[in-house]
Amino acid sequence: MTAAVAMLSSCSPKAAQHNEVSQEIPDTPFPYTVTEETKNRPMSAASRRNFQYDGINPHENEFFTQFKYTKLEGFDYNNDDGTITRRDPSQILFENGKYYMWYTKRHTQVPPRGAKKCTDVIPSTDWDLADIWYATSEDGFKWDEQGKAVARPEKPKTGHRSLATPDILKWKGKYYLYYQAFDEPSGTKGDYCCISMASSDSPDGPWKRTDREVIPVGEKGAWDQYAVQDPHPLIRDGKLFIYYKSAFNRPDHLWVAQGLVTADNPEGPFKRHPLNPVTNSSHETCFFPFRDGVATISIFDGNEFNTVQWAKDGVNFEVMSVLSIPPKAIGQFSPDQFTDTKNGRGITWGLCHYINVNHGWEKYCTHLMRFDCDLNTEVHDKWMKSTREKYKEEVYYARGLSKHQRKMANQRTKKLQEEYKKTMNK
Amino acid sequence: MTAAVAMLSSCSPKAAQHNEVSQEIPDTPFPYTVTEETKNRPMSAASRRNFQYDGINPHENEFFTQFKYTKLEGFDYNNDDGTITRRDPSQILFENGKYYMWYTKRHTQVPPRGAKKCTDVIPSTDWDLADIWYATSEDGFKWDEQGKAVARPEKPKTGHRSLATPDILKWKGKYYLYYQAFDEPSGTKGDYCCISMASSDSPDGPWKRTDREVIPVGEKGAWDQYAVQDPHPLIRDGKLFIYYKSAFNRPDHLWVAQGLVTADNPEGPFKRHPLNPVTNSSHETCFFPFRDGVATISIFDGNEFNTVQWAKDGVNFEVMSVLSIPPKAIGQFSPDQFTDTKNGRGITWGLCHYINVNHGWEKYCTHLMRFDCDLNTEVHDKWMKSTREKYKEEVYYARGLSKHQRKMANQRTKKLQEEYKKTMNK
C-alpha cells in the first residue's frame, strides 16, 4: 500500500452539470484483469475515480472500515431509569499500565425535563448538571469507575451549571482536560457554552480547574458565535491543535461543522484557523494523526455524514471512504495522538455512546459502548474491510414507516388508481 | 431547489495529495447565517464542497434519503426451511389498476448445497433451479402471487438450468422480461450467465421466450467476459438503455460494477457503451430517470457503496449523497422509467430482498421486502431527509466482534502492558 491518497469524487462540478467529460473513446473494452496500465485508458468518470482511492477495492483502502460494537462491563445505570447518564467519552490514554477515559456523567434525581422545567436540581438536557468523571480498564472492555475528575464550580464561575463532553491532552508529561462549560441550562437559548480546561500532573488527578474560557466562542456574526463544543486535541508540528464543533445557520437549514484552533501551549491563547470550518458535516469531533496528515470520522449530520475524511494539512479535508453505522461521539484510542508523529498509524478501537430508550423518551439515558475497527495502517483485518453486510430482518424492520408515511404511500397509490379508472371510463 | 447539481468531492486529487489548495485567506470569519455571497469567500475544501451539493443540508438535497422497511403480506416461505426463496424483484409496473412485480423464485426439495453437491433437483445457490414468477398488489404492501411467468426451458436451450434476476420493460404497449439465463449450476466455474428475454402483449402473459442470448457476455479478456447479470432497462432519447452488472479482476481484488448496453428495440442488437463500466461499485443494478439525467443507488460492493450517484449523460456518474442501510437488490416503482422523460421525478418506494437466516445458513432463504424513501423531486418528506439516526442498542450489538477479533484486541493490549512493564523494570 502506498501513501498515495485518493478521494470519493474528483472531477470538476462542471463535468457533472454539463457532462463536459472530454475524453477519447477507447479501442478495446475495459479489461477483466486490472493492471497498472489500465489507469491510462479512457474510461467513465466513476471508473477513473476508483483509481484515486487508496485501493480499487475497499479491502485495500486503509480509510475504509466496518465497526463492531461491544457492551461495556462495570457501569451501573440505575436500571435505565434516566437518572444516570454517561456520555461523550474522551480519547483513551494508556498510562500506568492501564487505559484511562474521561466522560460526562449526570446523576440527578430525575431524568431531563427540558429547559422550561429545569431547576437547580432538575436537568434540562442529558448533559445538564453534569461533571467530568473518569474510569480505568485493564482490557478496554471492563471498566472501573474511579470517581469525579473535575466537578463543576460554584456559581458564578465559568461552567457552574454543567461540565460536559471532555477530552484529554497529554503535553510534556502533564495532563489537560478540555470540556464544555455551561453557565445556563443547555436549551435555554441554545446549547451555548465555551470550552474550559483543567490540568493535572497525573491522570488520576487532582485536577486544577482554570474556571475560565480557554477557548471562547467566536466573534459576533461568526459561525461559532454562540458555542464551541466537543474539543478534540492532537499535537502536530510542535503545536497543539484542538478541533471543535459548532452549529450555525439557524433558524434556516442547520449546518454542523468542525473548526480548528491552534496554540503553542495548553493554556493558550488559541488562534482560530482562518479557513474554519474545516469540515462540512459531523455531529461530533473525532480527528487523529493518519500517515502524514489528519483523519476524521464524520457522522450523524450533514451531506458528508458516514464518511472518513483526510487532510494532509489538517485543514482541507477530502472524502476517502463511505461508512455503515459508524459510532456516535467517538473517543478513540490513538497512540500517536500526542507524539507529534509524521506517520500516524490510526486507530483500532475506542469508546462511543448510544441513546438508551428502553423505558421510553421520558426516562432516556446514554450509555458508553466500545467500538472496534480497522483504521490502522499496521492492522489488516479483512473482516473489518468488507462492505458486504447482511443485516438481519430486525435491523431493517426497526426502521419502519410512520403512520403518516404509510398514509402518504397509500394516497399515492389511490391517485394512480383514480387516474386509471378515469382512463377506463373514457 | 434548482436543477444545479453537486457532488461529494470536487477538488483535484492533487489537492489532497499535495495540499495545493491555493486560496487567499479571508478577512472575516465564516458567517453564522449562510447567504448567496458566502459561496464566494475563501474557504476550506470541505466547506466549498458543501455548496456543490443539491443543498447545504441533506434536507435540501434531493439525492439524499433514508429508507424505511415494511414486511410484505401474502408470501409463504415454508417456515423458512430454505426450500422456498423469492429474490431480486423487478421494477414495479402499475398496469390494469394494480402493481405488478416479477422475481426469481426457487422452490426446491432442499436448500442450496453448493456447486459440488448439486444435482438436477438439488440447487447449488439460492438462485439455481429457479424460474421467473410474478405477483400483483392493490396497495404495494399485500401481494398475491399469480404464478410462473417464465419457466426455464428444457435442455439444452439457453437458460435450461435456471432463470433469475428478472427485470421488466414496457415498450410501445408490449412487455419484455430480461433475466439471467444459466446453462450450468451457478458456482460451477463462477456465476456465469448471459441475459435472455421473453415478451408478452400483457403483463399477465403468456410470455414467449426467445431462448437465446439477447445480451451476450463481453468479448474475451473484457471486464464482462464471463457474465452479464441483473439487467435494468429504461428508455432515454428514444432508445432502450439496459444497465447490467458484472464482476471482474478475480482472483485479485474483486471489482463489481455496472455497464450499459443500448438498442433501438427490445430484441436488440445491443451495443456496449465504450466507456463501460459506468459505475465503480454496487452489487446490484438500479438506475432511474432523475431530472434530466439518470440516478443510481450503489450498495454492498465497492469504494462507493452506500451512495446515490447521478449522470446527466447516463454514463459519467458522480456521487451526490451518502446513504445509511440502503435496500439490497432494488426493484423500484419509477413511473417515468419508460416514458422517455426529460425530467424524471425519481422514486418513493420499491421492493428489495434480504437474506433470512432464522434457521441458520444451512437453511437460508431470501425474502422480498418493501422499502420507502424520498428520492423524488415532487415529494418532500422531512423524516426521510434526516441524517440523524438513533439506532437501538440491538442494532449495534448485532455487529459484534468475532472471537478472533476479540483475541487480537486483547493481544494489542497485552503488548502495551508488556512494554509498560519493561519500562518500569528499567
Coordinates of N, CA and C in Angstrom, one line a residue, chain B residues 19-159:
Chain B
N19 N -1.8 19.1 -1.0 CA -2.4 20.3 -0.4 C -2.1 21.5 -1.2
E20 N -2.2 21.4 -2.5 CA -2.1 22.5 -3.3 C -3.4 23.3 -3.4
V21 N -3.9 23.6 -2.2 CA -5.1 24.3 -2.1 C -4.7 25.8 -2.1
S22 N -4.8 26.3 -3.3 CA -4.3 27.7 -3.5 C -5.5 28.6 -3.3
Q23 N -5.6 29.3 -2.2 CA -6.6 30.3 -2.0 C -6.2 31.4 -1.0
E24 N -6.8 32.5 -1.2 CA -6.5 33.6 -0.3 C -7.1 33.3 1.1
I25 N -6.6 34.0 2.1 CA -7.1 33.9 3.4 C -8.2 35.0 3.6
P26 N -9.3 34.5 4.1 CA -10.4 35.5 4.3 C -10.1 36.5 5.4
D27 N -10.7 37.7 5.3 CA -10.5 38.8 6.3 C -11.5 38.6 7.5
T28 N -12.6 37.9 7.2 CA -13.7 37.8 8.2 C -14.0 36.3 8.5
P29 N -14.5 36.0 9.6 CA -14.8 34.6 9.9 C -16.0 34.2 9.0
F30 N -16.1 32.9 8.8 CA -17.3 32.3 8.1 C -18.5 32.7 8.9
P31 N -19.5 33.2 8.1 CA -20.7 33.7 8.8 C -21.6 32.7 9.5
Y32 N -22.3 33.1 10.5 CA -23.3 32.3 11.2 C -24.5 32.0 10.2
T33 N -24.9 33.0 9.5 CA -26.0 32.9 8.6 C -25.5 32.8 7.2
V34 N -25.7 31.7 6.5 CA -25.2 31.5 5.2 C -26.1 32.1 4.1
T35 N -25.4 32.9 3.3 CA -26.2 33.6 2.2 C -25.6 33.2 0.8
E36 N -26.2 33.8 -0.2 CA -25.6 33.6 -1.6 C -24.2 34.0 -1.6
E37 N -23.9 35.1 -0.9 CA -22.5 35.7 -1.0 C -21.5 34.8 -0.3
T38 N -21.9 34.0 0.6 CA -21.0 33.1 1.4 C -20.2 32.3 0.4
K39 N -20.8 31.9 -0.7 CA -20.2 31.0 -1.6 C -18.9 31.5 -2.2
N40 N -18.8 32.9 -2.3 CA -17.7 33.5 -3.0 C -16.5 33.7 -2.1
R41 N -16.6 33.5 -0.8 CA -15.5 33.8 0.1 C -14.4 32.6 0.0
P42 N -13.2 32.9 0.4 CA -12.2 31.8 0.5 C -12.7 30.9 1.6
M43 N -12.5 29.6 1.4 CA -12.9 28.7 2.5 C -12.2 27.3 2.3
S44 N -12.4 26.5 3.3 CA -11.7 25.2 3.3 C -12.3 24.3 2.2
A45 N -11.6 23.3 1.9 CA -12.0 22.3 0.8 C -13.4 21.8 1.1
A46 N -13.6 21.4 2.4 CA -14.9 20.7 2.8 C -16.0 21.8 2.7
S47 N -15.8 23.0 3.2 CA -16.8 24.0 3.2 C -17.2 24.3 1.7
R48 N -16.2 24.4 0.9 CA -16.5 24.7 -0.5 C -17.4 23.6 -1.1
R49 N -17.0 22.3 -0.8 CA -17.7 21.2 -1.4 C -19.2 21.2 -1.0
N50 N -19.5 21.7 0.2 CA -20.9 21.6 0.7 C -21.8 22.5 -0.2
F51 N -21.2 23.5 -0.8 CA -22.0 24.4 -1.7 C -22.3 23.7 -3.1
Q52 N -21.6 22.6 -3.3 CA -21.8 21.9 -4.6 C -22.8 20.8 -4.5
Y53 N -23.4 20.6 -3.3 CA -24.5 19.6 -3.2 C -25.8 20.3 -3.7
D54 N -26.8 19.5 -3.7 CA -28.1 20.0 -4.1 C -28.6 21.0 -3.1
G55 N -28.1 20.9 -1.9 CA -28.4 21.9 -0.8 C -27.3 21.8 0.2
I56 N -27.1 22.8 1.0 CA -26.1 22.7 2.0 C -26.4 21.8 3.2
N57 N -27.7 21.4 3.3 CA -28.2 20.5 4.3 C -28.9 19.3 3.6
P58 N -28.7 18.1 4.1 CA -29.3 17.0 3.4 C -30.8 17.1 3.2
H59 N -31.5 17.9 4.1 CA -32.9 18.2 3.9 C -33.2 18.8 2.5
E60 N -32.3 19.5 2.0 CA -32.5 20.2 0.7 C -31.9 19.4 -0.5
N61 N -31.3 18.3 -0.1 CA -30.6 17.5 -1.2 C -31.5 16.5 -1.7
E62 N -32.0 16.7 -2.9 CA -33.0 15.8 -3.5 C -32.4 14.4 -3.7
F63 N -31.1 14.3 -3.6 CA -30.4 13.0 -3.9 C -30.2 12.2 -2.5
F64 N -30.6 12.8 -1.4 CA -30.4 12.2 -0.1 C -31.8 11.6 0.4
T65 N -31.7 10.4 0.9 CA -32.9 9.9 1.5 C -32.5 8.8 2.6
Q66 N -33.4 8.6 3.5 CA -33.3 7.5 4.4 C -34.2 6.4 3.7
F67 N -34.2 5.2 4.3 CA -35.0 4.1 3.8 C -35.8 3.5 5.0
K68 N -37.1 3.3 4.7 CA -37.9 2.6 5.7 C -38.4 1.3 5.2
Y69 N -38.5 0.3 6.0 CA -38.8 -1.0 5.5 C -40.1 -1.6 6.1
T70 N -40.8 -2.3 5.3 CA -42.0 -2.9 5.7 C -42.1 -4.4 5.2
K71 N -42.5 -5.3 6.1 CA -42.7 -6.7 5.8 C -43.8 -6.8 4.8
L72 N -43.7 -7.6 3.8 CA -44.8 -7.8 2.8 C -45.8 -8.9 3.4
E73 N -47.0 -8.7 3.0 CA -48.0 -9.7 3.3 C -48.2 -10.5 2.0
G74 N -48.6 -11.8 2.2 CA -49.0 -12.6 1.1 C -48.1 -13.7 0.6
F75 N -46.8 -13.7 1.1 CA -45.9 -14.7 0.6 C -45.6 -15.7 1.6
D76 N -45.6 -17.0 1.2 CA -45.3 -18.1 2.1 C -43.9 -18.6 1.8
Y77 N -43.1 -18.9 2.9 CA -41.8 -19.3 2.7 C -41.5 -20.7 3.3
N78 N -42.6 -21.5 3.5 CA -42.5 -22.8 4.1 C -41.7 -22.8 5.4
N79 N -42.1 -21.9 6.3 CA -41.5 -21.7 7.6 C -40.0 -21.5 7.5
D80 N -39.6 -20.8 6.5 CA -38.1 -20.5 6.3 C -37.2 -21.7 6.4
D81 N -37.7 -22.8 5.8 CA -36.8 -24.0 5.9 C -35.8 -24.1 4.7
G82 N -35.8 -23.0 3.9 CA -34.7 -23.0 2.9 C -35.2 -23.6 1.5
T83 N -36.4 -24.1 1.5 CA -36.8 -24.7 0.2 C -37.5 -23.7 -0.7
I84 N -38.0 -22.6 -0.2 CA -38.6 -21.5 -1.0 C -37.8 -20.2 -0.8
T85 N -37.4 -19.7 -1.9 CA -36.8 -18.3 -2.0 C -37.5 -17.5 -3.0
R86 N -37.7 -16.2 -2.6 CA -38.1 -15.2 -3.6 C -37.1 -14.0 -3.5
R87 N -36.5 -13.7 -4.6 CA -35.5 -12.7 -4.5 C -35.4 -11.9 -5.8
D88 N -34.6 -10.8 -5.8 CA -34.3 -10.0 -6.9 C -35.5 -9.5 -7.6
P89 N -36.4 -8.7 -7.0 CA -37.6 -8.3 -7.6 C -37.3 -7.3 -8.8
S90 N -38.1 -7.4 -9.8 CA -38.0 -6.5 -10.9 C -38.5 -5.1 -10.5
Q91 N -38.4 -4.2 -11.4 CA -39.1 -2.9 -11.2 C -40.6 -3.2 -11.1
I92 N -41.3 -2.2 -10.6 CA -42.7 -2.4 -10.4 C -43.5 -1.6 -11.5
L93 N -44.4 -2.3 -12.1 CA -45.3 -1.6 -13.1 C -46.6 -1.3 -12.5
F94 N -47.3 -0.2 -12.8 CA -48.7 0.0 -12.5 C -49.5 -0.2 -13.7
E95 N -50.2 -1.4 -13.8 CA -51.0 -1.7 -15.0 C -52.3 -2.3 -14.6
N96 N -53.3 -2.0 -15.3 CA -54.7 -2.6 -15.0 C -55.1 -2.2 -13.6
G97 N -54.7 -1.1 -13.2 CA -55.2 -0.6 -11.9 C -54.5 -1.2 -10.7
K98 N -53.4 -1.9 -10.9 CA -52.7 -2.5 -9.8 C -51.2 -2.6 -10.1
Y99 N -50.4 -3.0 -9.1 CA -49.0 -3.1 -9.2 C -48.6 -4.5 -9.7
Y100 N -47.6 -4.6 -10.6 CA -47.1 -5.9 -11.0 C -45.6 -6.0 -10.7
M101 N -45.2 -7.2 -10.3 CA -43.7 -7.3 -10.0 C -43.3 -8.8 -10.3
W102 N -42.1 -8.9 -10.9 CA -41.6 -10.2 -11.3 C -40.4 -10.5 -10.4
Y103 N -40.1 -11.8 -10.2 CA -39.0 -12.1 -9.3 C -38.5 -13.5 -9.5
T104 N -37.3 -13.8 -9.0 CA -36.7 -15.1 -9.0 C -37.4 -15.9 -7.9
K105 N -38.0 -17.1 -8.3 CA -38.5 -18.0 -7.3 C -37.8 -19.3 -7.4
R106 N -37.3 -19.8 -6.3 CA -36.8 -21.2 -6.2 C -37.7 -21.9 -5.3
H107 N -38.2 -23.1 -5.7 CA -38.9 -23.9 -4.8 C -38.4 -25.3 -5.0
T108 N -37.5 -25.7 -4.2 CA -36.8 -27.0 -4.3 C -37.0 -27.9 -3.1
Q109 N -36.6 -29.2 -3.3 CA -36.8 -30.1 -2.2 C -35.9 -29.8 -1.0
V110 N -34.8 -29.3 -1.3 CA -33.8 -29.0 -0.2 C -33.2 -27.6 -0.4
P111 N -32.6 -27.0 0.6 CA -31.9 -25.7 0.4 C -30.7 -25.9 -0.5
P112 N -30.1 -24.7 -0.9 CA -28.9 -24.8 -1.7 C -27.8 -25.6 -1.0
R113 N -27.0 -26.4 -1.8 CA -26.0 -27.3 -1.2 C -24.6 -27.0 -1.9
G114 N -24.5 -26.0 -2.7 CA -23.2 -25.7 -3.3 C -23.0 -26.4 -4.6
A115 N -22.0 -25.9 -5.4 CA -21.8 -26.4 -6.7 C -21.4 -27.9 -6.8
K116 N -20.7 -28.3 -5.7 CA -20.1 -29.7 -5.7 C -21.2 -30.7 -5.4
K117 N -22.2 -30.3 -4.6 CA -23.2 -31.3 -4.2 C -24.5 -31.1 -5.0
C118 N -24.6 -30.2 -5.9 CA -25.9 -30.0 -6.6 C -26.1 -31.1 -7.6
T119 N -27.4 -31.3 -7.9 CA -27.8 -32.3 -8.9 C -28.9 -31.6 -9.7
D120 N -29.6 -32.4 -10.5 CA -30.7 -31.9 -11.3 C -31.9 -31.4 -10.4
V121 N -31.9 -31.8 -9.2 CA -33.0 -31.3 -8.3 C -32.5 -30.7 -7.0
I122 N -31.2 -30.7 -6.8 CA -30.6 -30.1 -5.6 C -29.9 -28.8 -6.1
P123 N -30.3 -27.7 -5.6 CA -29.7 -26.4 -6.1 C -28.3 -26.1 -5.6
S124 N -27.5 -25.5 -6.4 CA -26.2 -25.1 -5.9 C -26.3 -23.8 -5.1
T125 N -26.8 -22.8 -5.7 CA -27.0 -21.5 -5.0 C -28.5 -21.2 -4.8
D126 N -28.7 -20.1 -4.1 CA -30.1 -19.7 -3.8 C -30.9 -19.4 -5.1
W127 N -30.2 -19.0 -6.2 CA -30.9 -18.7 -7.5 C -30.7 -19.7 -8.5
D128 N -30.3 -20.9 -8.1 CA -30.2 -22.1 -9.0 C -31.5 -22.8 -9.1
L129 N -31.8 -23.4 -10.2 CA -33.1 -24.2 -10.4 C -34.3 -23.3 -10.1
A130 N -34.2 -22.0 -10.6 CA -35.3 -21.1 -10.4 C -36.0 -20.7 -11.6
D131 N -37.2 -20.1 -11.5 CA -38.0 -19.6 -12.6 C -38.4 -18.2 -12.3
I132 N -39.0 -17.5 -13.3 CA -39.5 -16.2 -13.0 C -41.0 -16.2 -12.7
W133 N -41.3 -15.8 -11.6 CA -42.7 -15.7 -11.1 C -43.2 -14.3 -11.0
Y134 N -44.5 -14.1 -10.9 CA -44.9 -12.7 -10.7 C -46.1 -12.6 -9.7
A135 N -46.2 -11.4 -9.2 CA -47.3 -11.2 -8.2 C -47.9 -9.8 -8.4
T136 N -49.1 -9.6 -8.0 CA -49.7 -8.3 -8.1 C -50.2 -7.8 -6.8
S137 N -50.5 -6.5 -6.7 CA -50.8 -5.9 -5.4 C -51.7 -4.7 -5.7
E138 N -52.7 -4.5 -4.8 CA -53.5 -3.3 -4.9 C -52.8 -2.1 -4.2
D139 N -52.1 -2.4 -3.1 CA -51.5 -1.3 -2.3 C -50.0 -1.3 -2.2
G140 N -49.3 -2.3 -2.8 CA -47.9 -2.4 -2.7 C -47.4 -3.0 -1.4
F141 N -48.3 -3.3 -0.5 CA -47.9 -4.0 0.8 C -48.3 -5.4 0.8
K142 N -49.5 -5.7 0.4 CA -50.0 -7.1 0.3 C -50.0 -7.6 -1.1
W143 N -49.3 -8.7 -1.3 CA -49.1 -9.2 -2.7 C -49.8 -10.5 -2.9
D144 N -50.3 -10.7 -4.1 CA -50.9 -12.0 -4.5 C -50.0 -12.7 -5.5
E145 N -49.4 -13.8 -5.2 CA -48.6 -14.5 -6.1 C -49.5 -15.1 -7.2
Q146 N -49.2 -14.7 -8.5 CA -50.1 -15.1 -9.6 C -49.6 -16.4 -10.2
G147 N -48.3 -16.7 -10.1 CA -47.8 -18.0 -10.7 C -46.6 -17.7 -11.5
K148 N -46.2 -18.7 -12.2 CA -45.0 -18.6 -13.0 C -45.2 -17.8 -14.2
A149 N -44.3 -16.8 -14.5 CA -44.4 -16.0 -15.7 C -43.6 -16.7 -16.8
V150 N -42.3 -17.0 -16.5 CA -41.4 -17.6 -17.5 C -40.7 -18.8 -16.8
A151 N -41.0 -20.0 -17.3 CA -40.4 -21.2 -16.8 C -39.1 -21.4 -17.6
R152 N -38.1 -22.0 -16.9 CA -36.9 -22.3 -17.6 C -37.1 -23.4 -18.7
P153 N -36.4 -23.3 -19.8 CA -36.7 -24.2 -20.9 C -36.1 -25.6 -20.7
E154 N -36.4 -26.5 -21.5 CA -35.8 -27.8 -21.4 C -34.3 -27.7 -22.0
K155 N -33.5 -28.7 -21.5 CA -32.1 -28.8 -22.0 C -32.2 -29.1 -23.5
P156 N -31.2 -28.6 -24.3 CA -30.1 -27.7 -23.9 C -30.4 -26.3 -24.2
K157 N -31.6 -25.8 -24.2 CA -31.9 -24.4 -24.6 C -31.3 -23.5 -23.6
T158 N -31.0 -22.3 -24.0 CA -30.4 -21.2 -23.2 C -31.2 -20.9 -22.0
G159 N -30.6 -21.1 -20.8 CA -31.3 -20.9 -19.6 C -31.9 -22.1 -19.0

